[in-house]
Amino acid sequence: NAGVTQTPKFRVLKTGQSMTLLCAQDMNHEYMYWYRQDPGMGLRLIHYSVGEGTTAKGEVPDGYNVSRLKKQNFLLGLESAAPSQTSVYFCASSYGGVMNTEAFFGQGTRLTVV
Amino acid sequence: AQSVAQPEDQVNVAEGNPLTVKCTYSVSGNPYLFWYVQYPNRGLQFLLKYITGDNLVKGSYGFEAEFNKSQTSFHLKKPSALVSDSALYFCAVRGREGGNMLTFGGGTRLMVKP
């Protein structure tokens, strides 16, 4: 029962470095999402995907890129990390096309940019 | 744009007493409403959802939520709080204008004291 798995769980980056966060789900879900969680601001949607090969911008997409080459994987990239991107990142997935289905979340990635 | 407001950053309640965590929403058309819980250093876990039908929805761990269309509210309730209920609670909404995007409130920290 893996569900949604995020890699890595923790990371410290220097300003200007790049990295990729990996999200994998084994539930055959169509939709996948990347959120960031900051104190007092809840979860804000960065990018999402409604199916393999498709991506779309969420509320706060600047500074991030994503790819969905395989249905089960959703990658979040930071090309040039900035301290403002220090946050906890959550990946989620859900069945597609039906708005009444709940999303399943990964354990989160704590990213610090120094 | 759809939005969710959780007016209380923190709710304190004594063990055994009833608890309420407030949520109001703004969305065009019929809303799909969700409550999630987050324990320390964990991802979000689904608690319950409102899609249609009975305004009182029952979910996991004895929680329930009441949908009030006229007040655009979806408050989370539990008749008797447990210390183990202490966590961060998020309300979320999906609406037609947002496609399948899930919009979260800022979260409410519930503290249940023995």
PDB file of C-alpha atoms in Angstrom:
ATOM      1  CA  ASN A   1       0.000   0.000   0.000  1.00  0.00           C
ATOM      2  CA  ALA A   2       2.559   2.602  -1.094  1.00  0.00           C
ATOM      3  CA  GLY A   3       0.033   5.210  -2.250  1.00  0.00           C
ATOM      4  CA  VAL A   4       1.898   8.445  -3.013  1.00  0.00           C
ATOM      5  CA  THR A   5       5.650   8.478  -2.451  1.00  0.00           C
ATOM      6  CA  GLN A   6       7.830  11.564  -2.517  1.00  0.00           C
ATOM      7  CA  THR A   7      11.596  11.644  -2.905  1.00  0.00           C
ATOM      8  CA  PRO A   8      13.593  13.081  -1.166  1.00  0.00           C
ATOM      9  CA  LYS A   9      12.085  13.788   2.245  1.00  0.00           C
ATOM     10  CA  PHE A  10      14.566  16.527   3.152  1.00  0.00           C
ATOM     11  CA  ARG A  11      16.937  18.694   1.165  1.00  0.00           C
ATOM     12  CA  VAL A  12      19.074  21.765   1.703  1.00  0.00           C
ATOM     13  CA  LEU A  13      20.028  23.764  -1.372  1.00  0.00           C
ATOM     14  CA  LYS A  14      22.210  26.770  -1.903  1.00  0.00           C
ATOM     15  CA  THR A  15      20.733  29.738  -3.735  1.00  0.00           C
ATOM     16  CA  GLY A  16      20.999  29.187  -7.460  1.00  0.00           C
ATOM     17  CA  GLN A  17      21.244  25.417  -7.319  1.00  0.00           C
ATOM     18  CA  SER A  18      18.765  23.216  -9.104  1.00  0.00           C
ATOM     19  CA  MET A  19      16.949  20.087  -8.034  1.00  0.00           C
ATOM     20  CA  THR A  20      14.080  17.803  -8.941  1.00  0.00           C
ATOM     21  CA  LEU A  21      11.467  16.415  -6.594  1.00  0.00           C
ATOM     22  CA  LEU A  22       9.958  13.109  -7.583  1.00  0.00           C
ATOM     23  CA  CYS A  23       6.407  11.994  -6.905  1.00  0.00           C
ATOM     24  CA  ALA A  24       5.230   8.477  -7.657  1.00  0.00           C
ATOM     25  CA  GLN A  25       1.743   7.017  -7.228  1.00  0.00           C
ATOM     26  CA  ASP A  26       0.608   3.446  -7.646  1.00  0.00           C
ATOM     27  CA  MET A  27      -3.163   3.997  -7.689  1.00  0.00           C
ATOM     28  CA  ASN A  28      -3.484   4.585 -11.440  1.00  0.00           C
ATOM     29  CA  HIS A  29      -4.739   8.107 -10.792  1.00  0.00           C
ATOM     30  CA  GLU A  30      -5.129  10.466 -13.712  1.00  0.00           C
ATOM     31  CA  TYR A  31      -4.640  13.711 -11.821  1.00  0.00           C
ATOM     32  CA  MET A  32      -1.506  14.702  -9.949  1.00  0.00           C
ATOM     33  CA  TYR A  33      -0.672  17.914  -8.104  1.00  0.00           C
ATOM     34  CA  TRP A  34       2.217  19.736  -6.485  1.00  0.00           C
ATOM     35  CA  TYR A  35       1.471  21.990  -3.521  1.00  0.00           C
ATOM     36  CA  ARG A  36       3.650  24.034  -1.239  1.00  0.00           C
ATOM     37  CA  GLN A  37       2.781  24.576   2.409  1.00  0.00           C
ATOM     38  CA  ASP A  38       3.867  27.678   4.225  1.00  0.00           C
ATOM     39  CA  PRO A  39       2.898  28.698   7.772  1.00  0.00           C
ATOM     40  CA  GLY A  40      -0.480  30.408   7.916  1.00  0.00           C
ATOM     41  CA  MET A  41      -1.012  30.111   4.170  1.00  0.00           C
ATOM     42  CA  GLY A  42      -2.374  26.637   3.863  1.00  0.00           C
ATOM     43  CA  LEU A  43      -1.521  24.699   0.756  1.00  0.00           C
ATOM     44  CA  ARG A  44      -1.045  26.521  -2.503  1.00  0.00           C
ATOM     45  CA  LEU A  45      -1.146  24.765  -5.837  1.00  0.00           C
ATOM     46  CA  ILE A  46       2.021  25.089  -7.898  1.00  0.00           C
ATOM     47  CA  HIS A  47       1.289  22.930 -10.950  1.00  0.00           C
ATOM     48  CA  TYR A  48      -0.945  20.041 -11.737  1.00  0.00           C
ATOM     49  CA  SER A  49      -1.466  17.426 -14.407  1.00  0.00           C
ATOM     50  CA  VAL A  50      -4.677  15.922 -15.721  1.00  0.00           C
ATOM     51  CA  GLY A  51      -2.966  13.058 -17.491  1.00  0.00           C
ATOM     52  CA  GLU A  52       0.250  11.685 -18.909  1.00  0.00           C
ATOM     53  CA  GLY A  53       2.033  14.253 -21.045  1.00  0.00           C
ATOM     54  CA  THR A  54      -0.062  17.207 -19.837  1.00  0.00           C
ATOM     55  CA  THR A  55       0.642  19.882 -17.234  1.00  0.00           C
ATOM     56  CA  ALA A  56      -0.999  23.127 -16.153  1.00  0.00           C
ATOM     57  CA  LYS A  57      -0.171  26.070 -13.922  1.00  0.00           C
ATOM     58  CA  GLY A  58      -1.685  26.482 -10.503  1.00  0.00           C
ATOM     59  CA  GLU A  59      -1.736  29.480  -8.191  1.00  0.00           C
ATOM     60  CA  VAL A  60       2.023  29.923  -7.673  1.00  0.00           C
ATOM     61  CA  PRO A  61       3.881  28.440 -10.663  1.00  0.00           C
ATOM     62  CA  ASP A  62       6.732  30.935 -11.016  1.00  0.00           C
ATOM     63  CA  GLY A  63      10.178  29.459 -10.481  1.00  0.00           C
ATOM     64  CA  TYR A  64       9.001  25.871 -10.941  1.00  0.00           C
ATOM     65  CA  ASN A  65       8.658  23.487 -13.849  1.00  0.00           C
ATOM     66  CA  VAL A  66       6.988  20.080 -14.009  1.00  0.00           C
ATOM     67  CA  SER A  67       6.853  17.056 -16.226  1.00  0.00           C
ATOM     68  CA  ARG A  68       4.537  14.054 -16.449  1.00  0.00           C
ATOM     69  CA  LEU A  69       6.224  11.673 -18.859  1.00  0.00           C
ATOM     70  CA  LYS A  70       4.701   8.617 -17.200  1.00  0.00           C
ATOM     71  CA  LYS A  71       1.262   8.370 -15.680  1.00  0.00           C
ATOM     72  CA  GLN A  72       2.582   7.283 -12.309  1.00  0.00           C
ATOM     73  CA  ASN A  73       5.251   9.981 -11.955  1.00  0.00           C
ATOM     74  CA  PHE A  74       5.081  13.744 -11.574  1.00  0.00           C
ATOM     75  CA  LEU A  75       8.341  15.670 -11.306  1.00  0.00           C
ATOM     76  CA  LEU A  76       8.759  19.147  -9.860  1.00  0.00           C
ATOM     77  CA  GLY A  77      11.884  21.056 -10.866  1.00  0.00           C
ATOM     78  CA  LEU A  78      13.558  24.111  -9.428  1.00  0.00           C
ATOM     79  CA  GLU A  79      16.003  25.477 -11.991  1.00  0.00           C
ATOM     80  CA  SER A  80      17.566  28.168  -9.797  1.00  0.00           C
ATOM     81  CA  ALA A  81      16.523  27.883  -6.181  1.00  0.00           C
ATOM     82  CA  ALA A  82      15.749  30.998  -4.147  1.00  0.00           C
ATOM     83  CA  PRO A  83      15.269  31.401  -0.373  1.00  0.00           C
ATOM     84  CA  SER A  84      11.586  32.185  -1.045  1.00  0.00           C
ATOM     85  CA  GLN A  85      11.199  28.596  -2.189  1.00  0.00           C
ATOM     86  CA  THR A  86      11.976  27.309   1.281  1.00  0.00           C
ATOM     87  CA  SER A  87       8.841  25.368   2.084  1.00  0.00           C
ATOM     88  CA  VAL A  88       7.303  21.966   2.549  1.00  0.00           C
ATOM     89  CA  TYR A  89       6.235  20.465  -0.755  1.00  0.00           C
ATOM     90  CA  PHE A  90       3.400  17.981  -1.076  1.00  0.00           C
ATOM     91  CA  CYS A  91       2.443  15.860  -3.997  1.00  0.00           C
ATOM     92  CA  ALA A  92      -1.094  14.530  -4.343  1.00  0.00           C
ATOM     93  CA  SER A  93      -3.069  12.444  -6.782  1.00  0.00           C
ATOM     94  CA  SER A  94      -6.721  11.730  -7.492  1.00  0.00           C
ATOM     95  CA  TYR A  95      -9.013  10.082  -9.984  1.00  0.00           C
ATOM     96  CA  GLY A  96      -9.594  12.359 -12.903  1.00  0.00           C
ATOM     97  CA  GLY A  97     -12.702  13.849 -14.382  1.00  0.00           C
ATOM     98  CA  VAL A  98     -14.754  13.529 -11.230  1.00  0.00           C
ATOM     99  CA  MET A  99     -14.671  16.499  -8.917  1.00  0.00           C
ATOM    100  CA  ASN A 100     -16.118  14.699  -5.950  1.00  0.00           C
ATOM    101  CA  THR A 101     -13.138  12.440  -5.379  1.00  0.00           C
ATOM    102  CA  GLU A 102     -10.655  13.071  -2.634  1.00  0.00           C
ATOM    103  CA  ALA A 103      -6.940  13.544  -3.195  1.00  0.00           C
ATOM    104  CA  PHE A 104      -4.257  11.341  -1.666  1.00  0.00           C
ATOM    105  CA  PHE A 105      -1.127  13.030  -0.369  1.00  0.00           C
ATOM    106  CA  GLY A 106       2.496  12.087  -0.018  1.00  0.00           C
ATOM    107  CA  GLN A 107       4.505  12.577   3.170  1.00  0.00           C
ATOM    108  CA  GLY A 108       6.053  15.823   2.013  1.00  0.00           C
ATOM    109  CA  THR A 109       9.513  17.145   1.155  1.00  0.00           C
ATOM    110  CA  ARG A 110      11.047  19.739   3.421  1.00  0.00           C
ATOM    111  CA  LEU A 111      13.219  22.025   1.307  1.00  0.00           C
ATOM    112  CA  THR A 112      15.482  24.698   2.714  1.00  0.00           C
ATOM    113  CA  VAL A 113      17.244  27.157   0.411  1.00  0.00           C
ATOM    114  CA  VAL A 114      20.127  28.997   2.031  1.00  0.00           C
TER     115      VAL A 114
ATOM    116  CA  ALA B   1     -11.919  32.553  -8.192  1.00  0.00           C
ATOM    117  CA  GLN B   2     -12.833  29.921  -5.671  1.00  0.00           C
ATOM    118  CA  SER B   3     -11.581  30.389  -2.135  1.00  0.00           C
ATOM    119  CA  VAL B   4     -11.773  28.967   1.368  1.00  0.00           C
ATOM    120  CA  ALA B   5     -11.519  30.786   4.669  1.00  0.00           C
ATOM    121  CA  GLN B   6     -10.751  29.263   8.035  1.00  0.00           C
ATOM    122  CA  PRO B   7     -11.166  32.197  10.401  1.00  0.00           C
ATOM    123  CA  GLU B   8      -9.458  30.624  13.422  1.00  0.00           C
ATOM    124  CA  ASP B   9      -5.746  29.922  13.452  1.00  0.00           C
ATOM    125  CA  GLN B  10      -6.163  27.805  16.562  1.00  0.00           C
ATOM    126  CA  VAL B  11      -9.006  26.195  18.474  1.00  0.00           C
ATOM    127  CA  ASN B  12      -8.536  25.049  22.056  1.00  0.00           C
ATOM    128  CA  VAL B  13     -10.903  22.578  23.648  1.00  0.00           C
ATOM    129  CA  ALA B  14     -10.861  20.332  26.681  1.00  0.00           C
ATOM    130  CA  GLU B  15     -10.944  16.595  26.221  1.00  0.00           C
ATOM    131  CA  GLY B  16     -14.509  15.292  26.255  1.00  0.00           C
ATOM    132  CA  ASN B  17     -16.006  18.583  25.142  1.00  0.00           C
ATOM    133  CA  PRO B  18     -17.527  19.123  21.708  1.00  0.00           C
ATOM    134  CA  LEU B  19     -15.379  20.823  19.104  1.00  0.00           C
ATOM    135  CA  THR B  20     -16.076  22.932  16.041  1.00  0.00           C
ATOM    136  CA  VAL B  21     -13.609  24.042  13.396  1.00  0.00           C
ATOM    137  CA  LYS B  22     -15.044  26.676  11.091  1.00  0.00           C
ATOM    138  CA  CYS B  23     -14.845  26.893   7.318  1.00  0.00           C
ATOM    139  CA  THR B  24     -16.527  29.163   4.788  1.00  0.00           C
ATOM    140  CA  TYR B  25     -16.128  28.985   1.054  1.00  0.00           C
ATOM    141  CA  SER B  26     -16.702  30.910  -2.125  1.00  0.00           C
ATOM    142  CA  VAL B  27     -17.296  29.134  -5.407  1.00  0.00           C
ATOM    143  CA  SER B  28     -19.565  29.404  -8.407  1.00  0.00           C
ATOM    144  CA  GLY B  29     -22.035  26.607  -8.836  1.00  0.00           C
ATOM    145  CA  ASN B  30     -22.344  23.629  -6.567  1.00  0.00           C
ATOM    146  CA  PRO B  31     -19.348  23.075  -4.292  1.00  0.00           C
ATOM    147  CA  TYR B  32     -17.546  19.881  -3.516  1.00  0.00           C
ATOM    148  CA  LEU B  33     -16.202  20.276   0.018  1.00  0.00           C
ATOM    149  CA  PHE B  34     -13.536  18.348   1.874  1.00  0.00           C
ATOM    150  CA  TRP B  35     -11.846  18.202   5.249  1.00  0.00           C
ATOM    151  CA  TYR B  36      -8.304  16.943   5.688  1.00  0.00           C
ATOM    152  CA  VAL B  37      -6.197  16.445   8.805  1.00  0.00           C
ATOM    153  CA  GLN B  38      -2.434  16.741   9.106  1.00  0.00           C
ATOM    154  CA  TYR B  39      -0.464  15.244  11.967  1.00  0.00           C
ATOM    155  CA  PRO B  40       3.087  16.499  12.676  1.00  0.00           C
ATOM    156  CA  ASN B  41       5.582  15.710   9.914  1.00  0.00           C
ATOM    157  CA  ARG B  42       2.963  13.865   7.906  1.00  0.00           C
ATOM    158  CA  GLY B  43       0.995  14.424   4.731  1.00  0.00           C
ATOM    159  CA  LEU B  44      -2.677  15.306   4.672  1.00  0.00           C
ATOM    160  CA  GLN B  45      -5.229  12.615   5.362  1.00  0.00           C
ATOM    161  CA  PHE B  46      -8.776  12.719   4.048  1.00  0.00           C
ATOM    162  CA  LEU B  47     -11.493  12.986   6.725  1.00  0.00           C
ATOM    163  CA  LEU B  48     -14.780  13.532   4.934  1.00  0.00           C
ATOM    164  CA  LYS B  49     -16.480  15.160   1.987  1.00  0.00           C
ATOM    165  CA  TYR B  50     -19.742  16.740   0.957  1.00  0.00           C
ATOM    166  CA  ILE B  51     -20.980  16.134  -2.551  1.00  0.00           C
ATOM    167  CA  THR B  52     -24.757  16.298  -2.423  1.00  0.00           C
ATOM    168  CA  GLY B  53     -27.669  15.105  -0.350  1.00  0.00           C
ATOM    169  CA  ASP B  54     -27.800  15.170   3.434  1.00  0.00           C
ATOM    170  CA  ASN B  55     -26.252  18.328   4.828  1.00  0.00           C
ATOM    171  CA  LEU B  56     -24.667  16.435   7.716  1.00  0.00           C
ATOM    172  CA  VAL B  57     -21.757  14.341   6.564  1.00  0.00           C
ATOM    173  CA  LYS B  58     -20.055  11.738   8.735  1.00  0.00           C
ATOM    174  CA  GLY B  59     -16.415  10.864   8.323  1.00  0.00           C
ATOM    175  CA  SER B  60     -13.440   9.170   9.902  1.00  0.00           C
ATOM    176  CA  TYR B  61     -12.561   9.129  13.628  1.00  0.00           C
ATOM    177  CA  GLY B  62     -16.027  10.314  14.703  1.00  0.00           C
ATOM    178  CA  PHE B  63     -15.850  13.621  12.843  1.00  0.00           C
ATOM    179  CA  GLU B  64     -18.789  15.114  11.019  1.00  0.00           C
ATOM    180  CA  ALA B  65     -19.390  18.291   9.073  1.00  0.00           C
ATOM    181  CA  GLU B  66     -22.459  20.346   8.367  1.00  0.00           C
ATOM    182  CA  PHE B  67     -22.994  21.935   4.975  1.00  0.00           C
ATOM    183  CA  ASN B  68     -24.951  25.186   5.054  1.00  0.00           C
ATOM    184  CA  LYS B  69     -25.598  26.565   1.588  1.00  0.00           C
ATOM    185  CA  SER B  70     -27.118  29.871   2.682  1.00  0.00           C
ATOM    186  CA  GLN B  71     -24.148  30.644   4.911  1.00  0.00           C
ATOM    187  CA  THR B  72     -21.637  29.041   2.508  1.00  0.00           C
ATOM    188  CA  SER B  73     -20.153  27.167   5.438  1.00  0.00           C
ATOM    189  CA  PHE B  74     -18.871  23.668   6.068  1.00  0.00           C
ATOM    190  CA  HIS B  75     -17.932  23.483   9.742  1.00  0.00           C
ATOM    191  CA  LEU B  76     -16.175  20.419  11.122  1.00  0.00           C
ATOM    192  CA  LYS B  77     -17.555  19.003  14.367  1.00  0.00           C
ATOM    193  CA  LYS B  78     -17.038  16.237  16.862  1.00  0.00           C
ATOM    194  CA  PRO B  79     -19.268  15.581  19.878  1.00  0.00           C
ATOM    195  CA  SER B  80     -16.450  14.596  22.237  1.00  0.00           C
ATOM    196  CA  ALA B  81     -12.848  15.627  21.589  1.00  0.00           C
ATOM    197  CA  LEU B  82      -9.842  13.396  22.249  1.00  0.00           C
ATOM    198  CA  VAL B  83      -6.279  14.491  22.969  1.00  0.00           C
ATOM    199  CA  SER B  84      -5.271  12.463  19.917  1.00  0.00           C
ATOM    200  CA  ASP B  85      -7.432  14.760  17.752  1.00  0.00           C
ATOM    201  CA  SER B  86      -4.838  17.513  18.200  1.00  0.00           C
ATOM    202  CA  ALA B  87      -3.604  18.288  14.701  1.00  0.00           C
ATOM    203  CA  LEU B  88      -3.835  20.766  11.838  1.00  0.00           C
ATOM    204  CA  TYR B  89      -7.132  20.721   9.968  1.00  0.00           C
ATOM    205  CA  PHE B  90      -7.699  21.952   6.426  1.00  0.00           C
ATOM    206  CA  CYS B  91     -10.926  22.684   4.621  1.00  0.00           C
ATOM    207  CA  ALA B  92     -10.878  22.492   0.811  1.00  0.00           C
ATOM    208  CA  VAL B  93     -13.254  23.140  -2.068  1.00  0.00           C
ATOM    209  CA  ARG B  94     -13.608  22.193  -5.700  1.00  0.00           C
ATOM    210  CA  GLY B  95     -15.894  24.083  -8.009  1.00  0.00           C
ATOM    211  CA  ARG B  96     -16.611  24.136 -11.701  1.00  0.00           C
ATOM    212  CA  GLU B  97     -14.685  27.340 -12.310  1.00  0.00           C
ATOM    213  CA  GLY B  98     -11.569  25.759 -10.916  1.00  0.00           C
ATOM    214  CA  GLY B  99     -11.787  22.593 -12.973  1.00  0.00           C
ATOM    215  CA  ASN B 100     -10.420  19.809 -10.850  1.00  0.00           C
ATOM    216  CA  MET B 101      -8.275  22.154  -8.778  1.00  0.00           C
ATOM    217  CA  LEU B 102      -8.576  21.718  -5.041  1.00  0.00           C
ATOM    218  CA  THR B 103      -8.344  25.003  -3.129  1.00  0.00           C
ATOM    219  CA  PHE B 104      -7.362  24.887   0.541  1.00  0.00           C
ATOM    220  CA  GLY B 105      -7.971  27.155   3.475  1.00  0.00           C
ATOM    221  CA  GLY B 106      -5.114  28.354   5.653  1.00  0.00           C
ATOM    222  CA  GLY B 107      -5.601  25.617   8.213  1.00  0.00           C
ATOM    223  CA  THR B 108      -6.721  25.558  11.850  1.00  0.00           C
ATOM    224  CA  ARG B 109      -4.645  24.053  14.601  1.00  0.00           C
ATOM    225  CA  LEU B 110      -6.779  22.078  17.049  1.00  0.00           C
ATOM    226  CA  MET B 111      -5.395  21.678  20.546  1.00  0.00           C
ATOM    227  CA  VAL B 112      -7.236  19.265  22.825  1.00  0.00           C
ATOM    228  CA  LYS B 113      -6.100  19.453  26.433  1.00  0.00           C
ATOM    229  CA  PRO B 114      -6.561  16.661  28.983  1.00  0.00           C
TER     230      PRO B 114
END
